[in-house]
Amino acid sequence: MSGGVPDSQERRPDGRFRRMMRGPRPEAVPTLVARACTLVGVLNVAAGVFPRFRHSRMHAIAEVLPGALGPFAAALALSSGVLLLLLAHGLRRHKRRAWRAAVVLLPAGAIAQFTYRHSVIGVLISLALLALLLRHRSEFTALPDPRSRWRALANFVLLGAGSILLGLVIVSVHPKKVVGDPGITERLQHVLYGLFGLEGPVDYAGNTSWTVGASLGALGMLTALTTIYLAFRPEHPAARLTEDDETKLRALLDKHGGRDSLGHFALRRDKGVVFSPSGKAAVTYRVVSGVMLASGDPVGDVEAWPGAIERFMDEAKVHSWTPAVMGCSETGGEVWTRETGLDALELGDEAVVDVADFSLSGRAMRNVRQMVKRIERNGYETRVRRIRDLGDRELARIKEAAEDWRGTETERGFSMALGRIGDPGDGDCLIATAHKADAEPGPYGDLKAVLHFVPWGKDGVSLDLMRRDRSADPGMNELLIVAALQAAPKLGIARVSLNFAMFRAALARGEKIGAGPVLRAWRGLLVFLSRWFQIESLYKFNAKFRPRWEPRFVVYRSSKDLPRIGFAAMQAEGFVTLSLPRFLRRGTAQRRPCPHGTTEREVQAA
C-alpha cells in the first residue's frame, strides 16, 4: 500500500480524514421507538408521582399510554415508566432482548387498557407500537454485551438509590393530605418501610395513604425483581485471547511486526480478536461500556487488513457496539476510513528515537546529559538485557518490584501496555534496570528502577512501563532510556518508541509566539488537565530525547460518539474505574492476565 491518501478521501488541515464516500446511515426506527419509550416512561412516572399532573390536560394524553391501568394507575405508572426508561436504551442499541420485552409488554398493556380503562385509544396505541416493532423486527438483532454477576449489585445500588429519591418525592407531594408535620427523618423512614411493603410513620387523609403505599411497594418490587433477574441470568464473559489466538498473532507479528510499534501490545490477554477470512490479518479489541475499542493498526499483512476490519465491523454490528480505534497510524487511519466510512481525528504523536541519530552531545541534550552524569556519580549503574537472558530469581525480583512500585491499586494502560513481565513467550522483550550497590539494602536488593520494552519487529522496541523506587534519586527514567539507547546497537535495535504524547501538536503550537487566542485557550485547558492525566508532562519528557513525531489517530463513527469513546478509552486505560471494591472481587487476581504484570505507562520523574 502506498503512503499517500487514497483517492476516496483527503487529509484536512485540522487532522481529520474527510470521507468522499460515506457508508449508509443507520436506520431511524430503533431511535424513534426508543424515544417513544422514553417519552411514555417520563409521562407515566410523572402521572404516578404528581397528583396535580393526574388532573391536568396532559394526563388525558398520558392515560391512554401503556401503564395507566385503572385503580392501580399510580403504582403501575411508576413501575411501567421506570421499565420503559430502562428498556429504551436497549431498543436504541437494537438489542434483541429489549425487543422481546417490548413485544411482551405492549399487548399486555393493551389488554389492561381495555379491561380496566375500556380505552380503545390506549389499545390502538399499544397495538400500533407493537405492529411497528414486529414490522421492523429484523433491525433488532443485537446480541447481549459482555457482563458478569456484579451488575446485579450495581443495579441494586443505583435503582435502590433512585427509588429512595423518587419515594421521597412521592411522600412529599401531598402536603394537604399529610396528618401532622413529619420531618425528613420520618419521611425517609416511611419510604424505606414502604419499599419493603410495610406501613411507615407518615399518615395521610383519605385514600392517599393507600396510593403512596402502593407506589412505594411497586418501586421496591421493581428493584428486587430486576436485581434477582440480573443475578441469575446467564453470564456473557468478555472475549479473551486463547492460546490458539495468541499463537496465530505471534506468527503474524513475526512476519509483519515491524510495521507498527504497537503491534506487540495486541498480545494482551484481556483482549478479544477477529481474524480476516484468510487468517493473514487480525484486529484485537476490548468492549468497554458498549464501545468496541481497537488499538493500533491491524496486525498482519496490509493487503489482508480490509478482511479483518470487515469482521471487526460485523462483530460490532451483531452486538450493536460502537466501533472505535485508538492510536492507529496514518496508514491505518487511511485504511479504516476507506473500508468502513468512519472518520479519523488526529489524537497525538508517538515519540520515536532513531538509535543511529541519538547522541548526548550538543546544547539541546545538555540537561539530559548533566542529569545522567550526576546520577552516575551518585553510584548508580545500569544493565540492559533481553528477558530471556535473565535468571529466574532475578526476573521474579524485578516482577515483584514493578508490582510494588506501581503506586496505585488500578493497573493503567490498554493501547500501549502489555500487562505482564517475564512471560515465557516474551523472551525478546528488553529490560533496563538501575542498581545502586552501596545503598541501604531493601526488599529488592540494589534494584532501584525498571524499564520494560516490547519488540517492534526485528530491529525495534517500544516502551511498555517505567517503574522506580520512590526513594531513588530523581531522573531514573532518563538514565535508563539513555542506557537503553546506548546499548541498542549491540542488541540489533535501530529504533525505540517512547511514550505517546496526546495533543502534542496543540501543546507545541500553543506555546509559540503568534499563537491565536483559541489555540492558547486550548493549550491552557490541556495544561490544566495535565494535573490528572500527564498530558503536558509526557510531551515534555519525550521531547528531551529529540525524537521524531509520528501522528496517531482515533477512528470513530460520528462526532456524537466521541464523548462516549473518550469515556470508554479512559476506562480501558484505567483512569476511570467502575468495578467492584477489591474486597468484593473474589478471584479477581486469579483471572488477571499476569498477577505481577502492569498496564501503566507513566512518567514517575520527580
XYZ file of C-alpha atoms in Angstrom:
606
model
C 0.000 0.000 0.000
C 1.368 3.429 -0.883
C 1.945 6.032 1.781
C -0.357 8.603 0.175
C -4.001 9.155 0.977
C -6.388 7.154 -1.237
C -8.479 8.933 -3.862
C -11.653 8.359 -1.848
C -10.508 10.675 0.942
C -8.266 13.604 1.658
C -6.422 14.865 4.705
C -7.876 18.067 6.170
C -5.780 20.759 7.871
C -7.391 20.012 11.264
C -6.007 16.472 11.255
C -9.128 14.671 10.062
C -9.628 12.466 7.048
C -12.634 13.717 5.084
C -14.679 10.917 3.585
C -15.750 11.250 -0.026
C -17.782 8.042 0.131
C -19.860 7.625 3.245
C -21.455 4.458 4.488
C -25.205 4.020 4.793
C -26.978 5.936 7.515
C -28.227 3.849 10.462
C -31.915 3.013 10.489
C -34.082 5.552 12.316
C -36.808 3.174 13.562
C -34.938 1.938 16.671
C -34.133 5.507 17.629
C -37.738 6.614 17.173
C -39.043 3.655 19.169
C -36.528 4.366 21.924
C -37.561 8.000 22.081
C -41.200 6.992 22.219
C -40.472 4.648 25.127
C -38.558 7.411 26.899
C -41.406 9.872 26.468
C -44.014 7.369 27.642
C -41.817 6.448 30.590
C -41.420 10.056 31.702
C -45.150 10.708 31.356
C -46.026 7.583 33.317
C -43.610 8.399 36.125
C -44.932 11.956 36.300
C -48.521 10.708 36.288
C -47.754 8.335 39.148
C -45.932 10.895 41.279
C -47.592 14.290 40.926
C -51.272 14.494 41.893
C -51.831 17.766 40.031
C -50.456 16.193 36.881
C -53.024 13.413 37.142
C -55.804 16.010 36.950
C -54.244 18.125 34.200
C -54.943 18.136 30.489
C -51.619 16.366 29.899
C -52.932 13.410 31.895
C -55.717 12.966 29.350
C -52.935 12.012 26.916
C -50.917 10.013 29.444
C -53.921 7.924 30.469
C -54.174 6.264 27.067
C -50.491 5.286 27.050
C -49.406 1.837 28.269
C -49.073 1.885 32.048
C -52.206 3.747 33.226
C -54.318 0.830 34.398
C -57.415 1.925 36.303
C -57.319 1.991 40.112
C -53.657 0.885 40.133
C -52.639 3.874 37.989
C -50.093 5.410 40.378
C -48.205 2.199 41.199
C -48.347 0.742 37.700
C -47.471 4.080 36.097
C -44.337 4.282 38.224
C -43.192 0.725 37.575
C -44.006 0.717 33.867
C -42.465 4.172 33.456
C -39.198 3.074 35.005
C -39.181 -0.135 32.958
C -39.793 1.782 29.747
C -36.966 4.167 30.565
C -34.660 1.197 31.118
C -35.937 -0.531 28.001
C -35.377 2.500 25.764
C -31.594 2.180 25.901
C -31.710 -1.429 24.706
C -34.100 -0.593 21.869
C -31.870 2.263 20.759
C -28.988 -0.197 20.540
C -31.030 -2.720 18.511
C -30.941 -5.275 21.341
C -32.952 -8.418 20.654
C -33.906 -8.977 24.270
C -35.184 -5.431 24.630
C -37.338 -6.016 21.538
C -38.717 -9.225 23.036
C -39.530 -7.446 26.299
C -41.348 -4.688 24.443
C -43.286 -7.194 22.339
C -44.489 -8.848 25.558
C -45.189 -5.568 27.342
C -47.246 -3.854 24.666
C -50.023 -6.467 24.181
C -50.216 -6.864 27.977
C -50.699 -3.123 28.224
C -53.358 -3.207 25.513
C -55.305 -5.919 27.337
C -55.030 -3.987 30.599
C -56.222 -0.785 28.917
C -59.299 -2.496 27.568
C -60.005 -4.421 30.802
C -59.515 -1.639 33.331
C -59.929 1.603 31.353
C -62.126 0.484 28.453
C -59.860 2.769 26.422
C -59.979 1.994 22.721
C -57.368 4.677 22.059
C -54.979 3.069 24.541
C -55.425 -0.308 22.857
C -54.778 1.209 19.445
C -51.602 2.972 20.588
C -50.245 -0.234 22.121
C -51.076 -2.276 19.021
C -49.620 0.386 16.727
C -46.327 0.320 18.584
C -46.414 -3.478 18.603
C -47.022 -3.562 14.857
C -44.110 -1.169 14.331
C -41.789 -3.419 16.317
C -42.959 -6.551 14.501
C -42.642 -4.853 11.117
C -39.022 -3.894 11.813
C -38.001 -6.902 13.879
C -35.037 -7.529 11.576
C -33.426 -4.367 12.917
C -33.396 -5.654 16.493
C -30.848 -8.459 16.262
C -28.027 -7.289 18.527
C -26.676 -9.872 20.964
C -26.043 -9.148 24.664
C -22.946 -7.315 25.850
C -20.242 -8.991 27.933
C -21.420 -8.953 31.523
C -20.919 -10.546 34.924
C -22.992 -11.057 38.027
C -21.661 -7.957 39.764
C -24.063 -5.901 37.636
C -26.848 -7.191 39.871
C -25.246 -5.388 42.810
C -24.768 -2.264 40.706
C -28.442 -2.377 39.704
C -29.499 -2.793 43.345
C -27.426 0.186 44.469
C -28.357 2.542 41.611
C -32.017 1.616 41.231
C -32.398 1.427 45.009
C -30.986 4.924 45.394
C -33.263 6.164 42.625
C -36.259 4.524 44.284
C -35.455 6.222 47.596
C -35.186 9.646 45.950
C -38.359 9.108 43.943
C -40.056 7.781 47.070
C -39.202 10.972 48.968
C -40.891 12.921 46.186
C -43.979 10.688 46.365
C -44.218 11.092 50.132
C -43.826 14.868 49.925
C -46.163 15.838 47.050
C -49.335 15.524 49.144
C -48.860 18.352 51.691
C -52.606 18.954 52.179
C -53.247 15.271 52.904
C -50.446 14.730 55.438
C -51.514 14.301 59.046
C -49.261 16.361 61.303
C -45.858 17.728 60.325
C -43.397 14.842 59.835
C -39.751 15.755 59.378
C -37.257 14.480 56.828
C -36.274 11.577 59.091
C -39.858 10.352 59.362
C -40.348 10.762 55.600
C -37.198 8.795 54.818
C -38.232 6.091 57.274
C -41.665 5.933 55.620
C -40.003 5.476 52.205
C -37.735 2.676 53.430
C -40.637 0.884 55.092
C -42.811 1.361 52.019
C -40.213 -0.148 49.667
C -40.490 -3.355 51.692
C -44.322 -3.202 51.675
C -44.619 -2.052 55.297
C -46.542 0.870 56.769
C -44.389 3.815 57.820
C -44.786 6.611 60.378
C -46.322 9.156 57.954
C -50.127 9.152 57.767
C -52.432 10.683 55.147
C -56.097 11.557 54.979
C -58.448 9.642 52.687
C -57.133 7.176 50.079
C -53.787 8.954 49.688
C -52.139 6.610 52.189
C -53.084 3.607 50.001
C -51.826 5.359 46.857
C -48.477 6.265 48.431
C -48.067 2.783 49.901
C -48.846 1.079 46.589
C -46.408 3.344 44.726
C -43.580 2.698 47.181
C -44.278 -1.022 47.151
C -44.147 -1.056 43.357
C -40.743 0.662 43.391
C -39.412 -1.808 45.940
C -40.719 -4.790 43.993
C -39.241 -3.414 40.764
C -35.822 -3.015 42.409
C -35.965 -6.538 43.833
C -37.142 -8.241 40.643
C -34.609 -6.559 38.362
C -31.799 -7.353 40.797
C -32.850 -11.004 41.026
C -33.072 -11.219 37.239
C -29.584 -9.766 36.764
C -28.166 -12.047 39.456
C -29.484 -15.266 37.923
C -29.343 -14.550 34.194
C -26.591 -16.353 32.237
C -23.219 -14.651 32.189
C -21.637 -13.467 28.933
C -17.918 -13.155 29.687
C -15.787 -10.733 27.711
C -13.697 -12.174 24.892
C -10.150 -13.188 25.825
C -7.182 -14.369 23.813
C -6.965 -18.142 23.699
C -3.680 -19.996 23.325
C -4.522 -20.635 19.672
C -5.297 -16.936 19.117
C -2.001 -15.935 20.686
C -0.079 -18.424 18.573
C -1.626 -17.035 15.385
C -0.948 -13.437 16.439
C 2.685 -14.203 17.219
C 3.076 -15.764 13.774
C 1.658 -12.612 12.175
C 3.950 -10.405 14.277
C 6.988 -12.456 13.245
C 6.238 -11.610 9.606
C 4.748 -8.126 9.849
C 5.524 -6.846 13.358
C 7.918 -4.191 12.122
C 5.136 -2.114 10.596
C 3.524 -0.846 13.817
C 5.252 -0.107 17.124
C 2.049 -1.060 18.958
C 1.777 -4.477 17.324
C 3.134 -6.488 20.262
C 0.543 -4.950 22.589
C -2.076 -6.920 20.654
C -0.906 -9.884 22.764
C -2.609 -8.543 25.890
C -4.683 -11.443 27.142
C -7.652 -9.326 28.198
C -8.407 -8.517 24.557
C -10.564 -10.324 22.034
C -9.531 -10.838 18.428
C -11.109 -11.201 14.994
C -9.127 -12.580 12.049
C -9.513 -11.925 8.365
C -11.002 -14.789 6.309
C -7.513 -15.650 5.063
C -6.044 -15.548 8.567
C -3.329 -13.153 7.373
C -4.515 -10.168 9.441
C -6.288 -9.569 12.739
C -7.813 -6.802 14.853
C -7.676 -7.040 18.639
C -10.191 -5.215 20.793
C -11.873 -4.837 24.149
C -15.529 -3.962 24.780
C -15.940 -1.176 27.340
C -19.324 0.404 28.135
C -20.764 -0.671 24.790
C -17.740 0.573 22.789
C -15.792 -1.979 20.749
C -12.365 -0.430 21.204
C -9.468 -1.491 18.986
C -5.950 -0.131 19.431
C -3.163 0.477 16.964
C -3.183 -0.836 13.418
C -4.474 -4.276 12.429
C -1.835 -6.979 12.847
C -0.573 -8.756 9.749
C -0.395 -8.234 6.001
C -1.714 -4.837 4.885
C -3.411 -6.456 1.912
C -5.495 -8.544 4.333
C -6.400 -5.646 6.634
C -9.754 -4.969 4.920
C -10.924 -8.519 5.657
C -10.071 -8.206 9.357
C -11.667 -4.761 9.523
C -14.835 -6.115 7.920
C -15.001 -8.880 10.544
C -14.495 -6.279 13.258
C -17.351 -4.145 11.931
C -19.597 -7.213 11.580
C -18.940 -8.143 15.204
C -19.756 -4.609 16.288
C -22.992 -4.693 14.298
C -24.055 -8.075 15.690
C -23.793 -6.745 19.254
C -24.711 -3.129 18.407
C -21.419 -1.912 19.836
C -19.964 1.461 18.928
C -16.830 0.797 16.819
C -13.723 2.843 17.562
C -9.959 2.643 17.107
C -7.462 4.342 19.420
C -3.932 5.187 18.351
C -3.784 3.900 14.782
C -1.111 5.214 12.422
C -1.766 7.408 9.417
C -1.729 4.366 7.140
C -4.111 2.593 9.497
C -6.401 5.625 9.552
C -6.492 5.677 5.754
C -7.480 2.015 5.540
C -10.064 2.218 8.334
C -11.795 5.269 6.860
C -11.687 3.896 3.317
C -13.070 0.480 4.202
C -15.695 1.487 6.756
C -16.767 5.054 6.025
C -15.687 6.103 9.519
C -13.887 9.343 10.351
C -10.379 9.777 11.746
C -9.123 12.556 14.002
C -5.531 13.179 15.000
C -5.165 12.303 18.674
C -1.500 12.994 19.330
C 2.005 11.900 18.437
C 4.248 8.977 19.235
C 7.879 9.759 20.053
C 10.292 7.582 18.068
C 14.060 7.826 18.508
C 16.317 6.566 15.716
C 19.281 4.998 17.500
C 21.775 5.976 14.804
C 20.892 9.659 15.251
C 20.886 9.713 19.047
C 23.719 11.420 20.903
C 24.133 13.109 24.264
C 26.426 15.745 22.811
C 25.239 19.195 21.847
C 23.437 22.037 23.586
C 19.955 20.543 23.033
C 20.872 17.480 25.131
C 22.689 19.366 27.881
C 20.003 18.887 30.561
C 19.706 15.143 29.931
C 23.496 14.767 29.772
C 24.024 16.600 33.065
C 21.297 14.617 34.819
C 22.687 11.275 33.648
C 26.247 12.202 34.693
C 25.061 13.368 38.111
C 23.184 10.111 38.760
C 26.134 8.015 37.638
C 28.402 9.954 40.037
C 25.986 9.056 42.847
C 26.856 5.397 42.377
C 24.148 4.102 40.056
C 24.858 1.603 37.301
C 22.593 0.260 34.552
C 22.044 -3.087 32.854
C 20.166 -3.629 29.585
C 19.277 -7.215 28.643
C 16.710 -9.361 26.920
C 14.190 -11.067 29.175
C 15.433 -14.492 28.067
C 18.909 -13.653 29.416
C 17.678 -13.110 32.990
C 17.782 -15.791 35.637
C 14.570 -16.950 37.256
C 15.346 -15.416 40.643
C 16.316 -12.043 39.231
C 13.258 -11.977 36.974
C 10.985 -12.791 39.908
C 12.558 -9.960 41.911
C 12.043 -7.489 39.058
C 8.414 -8.514 38.647
C 7.718 -8.107 42.358
C 9.434 -4.719 42.439
C 7.494 -3.456 39.415
C 4.230 -4.530 41.051
C 5.135 -2.921 44.366
C 6.293 0.347 42.775
C 3.166 0.817 40.678
C 1.786 3.231 43.264
C -1.929 2.728 42.536
C -4.351 -0.150 43.004
C -5.608 0.186 39.435
C -3.385 -1.096 36.644
C -3.365 1.501 33.907
C -2.869 1.053 30.206
C -4.523 -0.554 27.207
C -3.327 0.570 23.796
C 0.365 0.866 24.719
C 0.803 -1.597 27.572
C 1.361 -5.356 27.576
C 0.094 -6.081 31.083
C 2.814 -8.537 32.120
C 6.566 -9.026 32.554
C 8.591 -12.164 32.020
C 6.101 -14.373 30.203
C 7.817 -17.377 28.552
C 6.651 -16.211 25.133
C 8.076 -12.707 25.598
C 11.747 -13.573 25.681
C 12.598 -10.872 23.104
C 11.329 -8.129 25.405
C 14.005 -5.758 26.662
C 14.534 -4.888 30.318
C 16.649 -1.988 31.586
C 17.425 -1.841 35.298
C 19.183 0.650 37.562
C 21.214 -0.542 40.560
C 22.994 1.111 43.496
C 25.321 -1.258 45.287
C 26.194 0.984 48.248
C 22.584 1.810 49.092
C 20.838 0.512 52.195
C 19.559 -2.997 51.436
C 15.863 -3.035 50.605
C 13.318 -5.733 49.823
C 14.634 -5.930 46.249
C 18.365 -5.676 46.938
C 20.204 -3.000 44.953
C 17.424 -2.711 42.330
C 16.155 0.886 42.102
C 14.315 1.266 38.773
C 12.954 -0.805 35.876
C 12.090 -0.057 32.260
C 10.384 -2.693 30.107
C 10.287 -2.626 26.289
C 8.381 -4.925 23.935
C 9.618 -5.954 20.480
C 8.845 -3.817 17.443
C 9.686 -6.099 14.572
C 13.232 -7.422 14.314
C 15.095 -4.144 14.893
C 12.980 -2.053 17.242
C 11.459 -1.886 20.719
C 8.521 0.018 22.171
C 8.426 1.316 25.740
C 5.935 -0.541 27.907
C 6.395 0.615 31.501
C 8.627 2.729 33.729
C 8.845 1.962 37.436
C 11.205 3.175 40.140
C 11.736 3.003 43.852
C 10.340 6.189 45.380
C 13.474 6.525 47.490
C 15.734 6.550 44.413
C 17.239 9.751 43.055
C 15.188 11.742 40.518
C 15.997 11.080 36.886
C 15.903 7.264 36.921
C 13.751 7.166 33.784
C 16.102 9.448 31.844
C 19.067 7.357 32.983
C 17.528 4.091 31.815
C 16.239 5.436 28.489
C 19.712 6.745 27.682
C 21.204 3.407 28.748
C 18.784 1.521 26.502
C 19.554 3.786 23.535
C 23.302 3.424 24.045
C 23.065 -0.379 24.364
C 20.676 -0.702 21.406
C 23.284 -1.186 18.610
C 24.796 -4.226 20.356
C 21.307 -5.726 20.652
C 20.445 -5.111 16.994
C 17.966 -2.349 17.795
C 17.715 0.576 15.376
C 14.614 2.418 16.651
C 12.978 2.942 20.015
C 9.381 4.073 20.515
C 8.811 6.080 23.681
C 5.574 7.323 25.226
C 2.575 8.607 23.294
C 2.075 12.376 23.715
C -1.622 13.215 23.470
C -2.434 16.539 21.778
C 1.283 17.236 21.316
C 0.755 19.485 18.303
C -1.631 21.752 20.227
C 0.789 21.996 23.147
C 3.741 22.745 20.871
C 1.974 25.331 18.701
C 0.149 26.947 21.603
C 3.360 27.954 23.389
C 4.925 29.560 20.323
C 4.880 33.275 19.641
C 1.990 34.331 17.450
C -0.403 31.611 18.632
C -4.010 32.791 18.461
C -6.362 33.121 21.444
C -8.263 29.916 20.624
C -5.080 27.858 20.415
C -3.749 29.417 23.619
C -7.022 28.689 25.405
C -6.945 25.075 24.185
C -3.375 24.708 25.388
C -4.341 26.224 28.746
C -7.088 23.633 29.141
C -4.658 20.817 28.313
C -2.171 22.150 30.861
C -4.942 22.237 33.473
C -5.968 18.640 32.671
C -2.320 17.597 32.922
C -2.674 17.730 36.697
C -4.507 14.419 36.439
C -3.666 12.908 33.036
C 0.040 13.767 32.487
C -0.642 15.323 29.094
C 1.979 18.073 29.219
C 4.490 16.136 31.334
C 4.624 13.244 28.859
C 5.140 15.631 25.965
C 7.992 17.461 27.688
C 9.561 14.234 28.895
C 9.571 12.738 25.397
C 10.857 15.952 23.842
C 14.057 15.705 25.921
C 15.330 12.924 23.648
C 14.840 14.843 20.381
C 12.549 12.226 18.772
C 10.690 12.308 15.507
C 6.964 12.549 15.997
C 4.618 10.037 14.361
C 0.933 11.079 14.388
C -1.662 8.748 15.862
C -5.401 8.874 15.226
C -8.726 7.963 16.769
C -11.245 6.438 14.333
C -14.918 6.945 15.113
C -18.356 6.744 13.522
C -19.763 10.212 14.273
C -18.882 13.238 16.367
C -21.638 12.474 18.870
C -19.854 9.189 19.681
C -16.614 10.929 20.708
C -17.598 11.611 24.365
C -18.664 8.004 24.788
C -15.499 6.728 23.100
C -13.376 9.025 25.233
C -15.022 7.762 28.418
C -14.588 4.135 27.317
C -10.925 4.783 26.494
C -10.382 6.302 29.952
C -11.939 3.194 31.476
C -9.754 0.914 29.357
C -6.619 2.887 30.269
C -7.511 2.695 33.964
C -8.172 6.393 34.619
C -11.852 5.702 35.388
C -12.806 2.586 37.340
C -16.371 1.255 37.514
C -15.639 -2.110 39.100
C -16.470 -3.620 42.459
C -14.379 -2.813 45.527
C -11.381 -5.099 45.974
C -12.876 -6.959 48.962
C -15.889 -7.963 46.820
C -13.882 -9.181 43.810
C -13.320 -12.788 44.757
C -10.836 -14.499 42.490
C -10.034 -11.366 40.501
C -6.322 -11.802 40.941
C -6.503 -15.301 39.506
C -8.244 -14.018 36.388
C -5.765 -11.269 35.595
C -3.506 -11.749 32.589
C -0.451 -11.760 34.865
C -0.543 -11.119 38.613
C 2.833 -9.401 38.563
C 2.267 -7.525 35.318
C 1.446 -3.910 34.758
C -0.536 -1.866 32.336
C 0.672 1.615 33.209
C 2.864 3.869 31.045
C 3.507 6.711 33.411
C 6.325 9.148 33.924
C 7.464 8.946 37.527
C 10.130 11.615 37.224
C 10.278 13.904 40.200
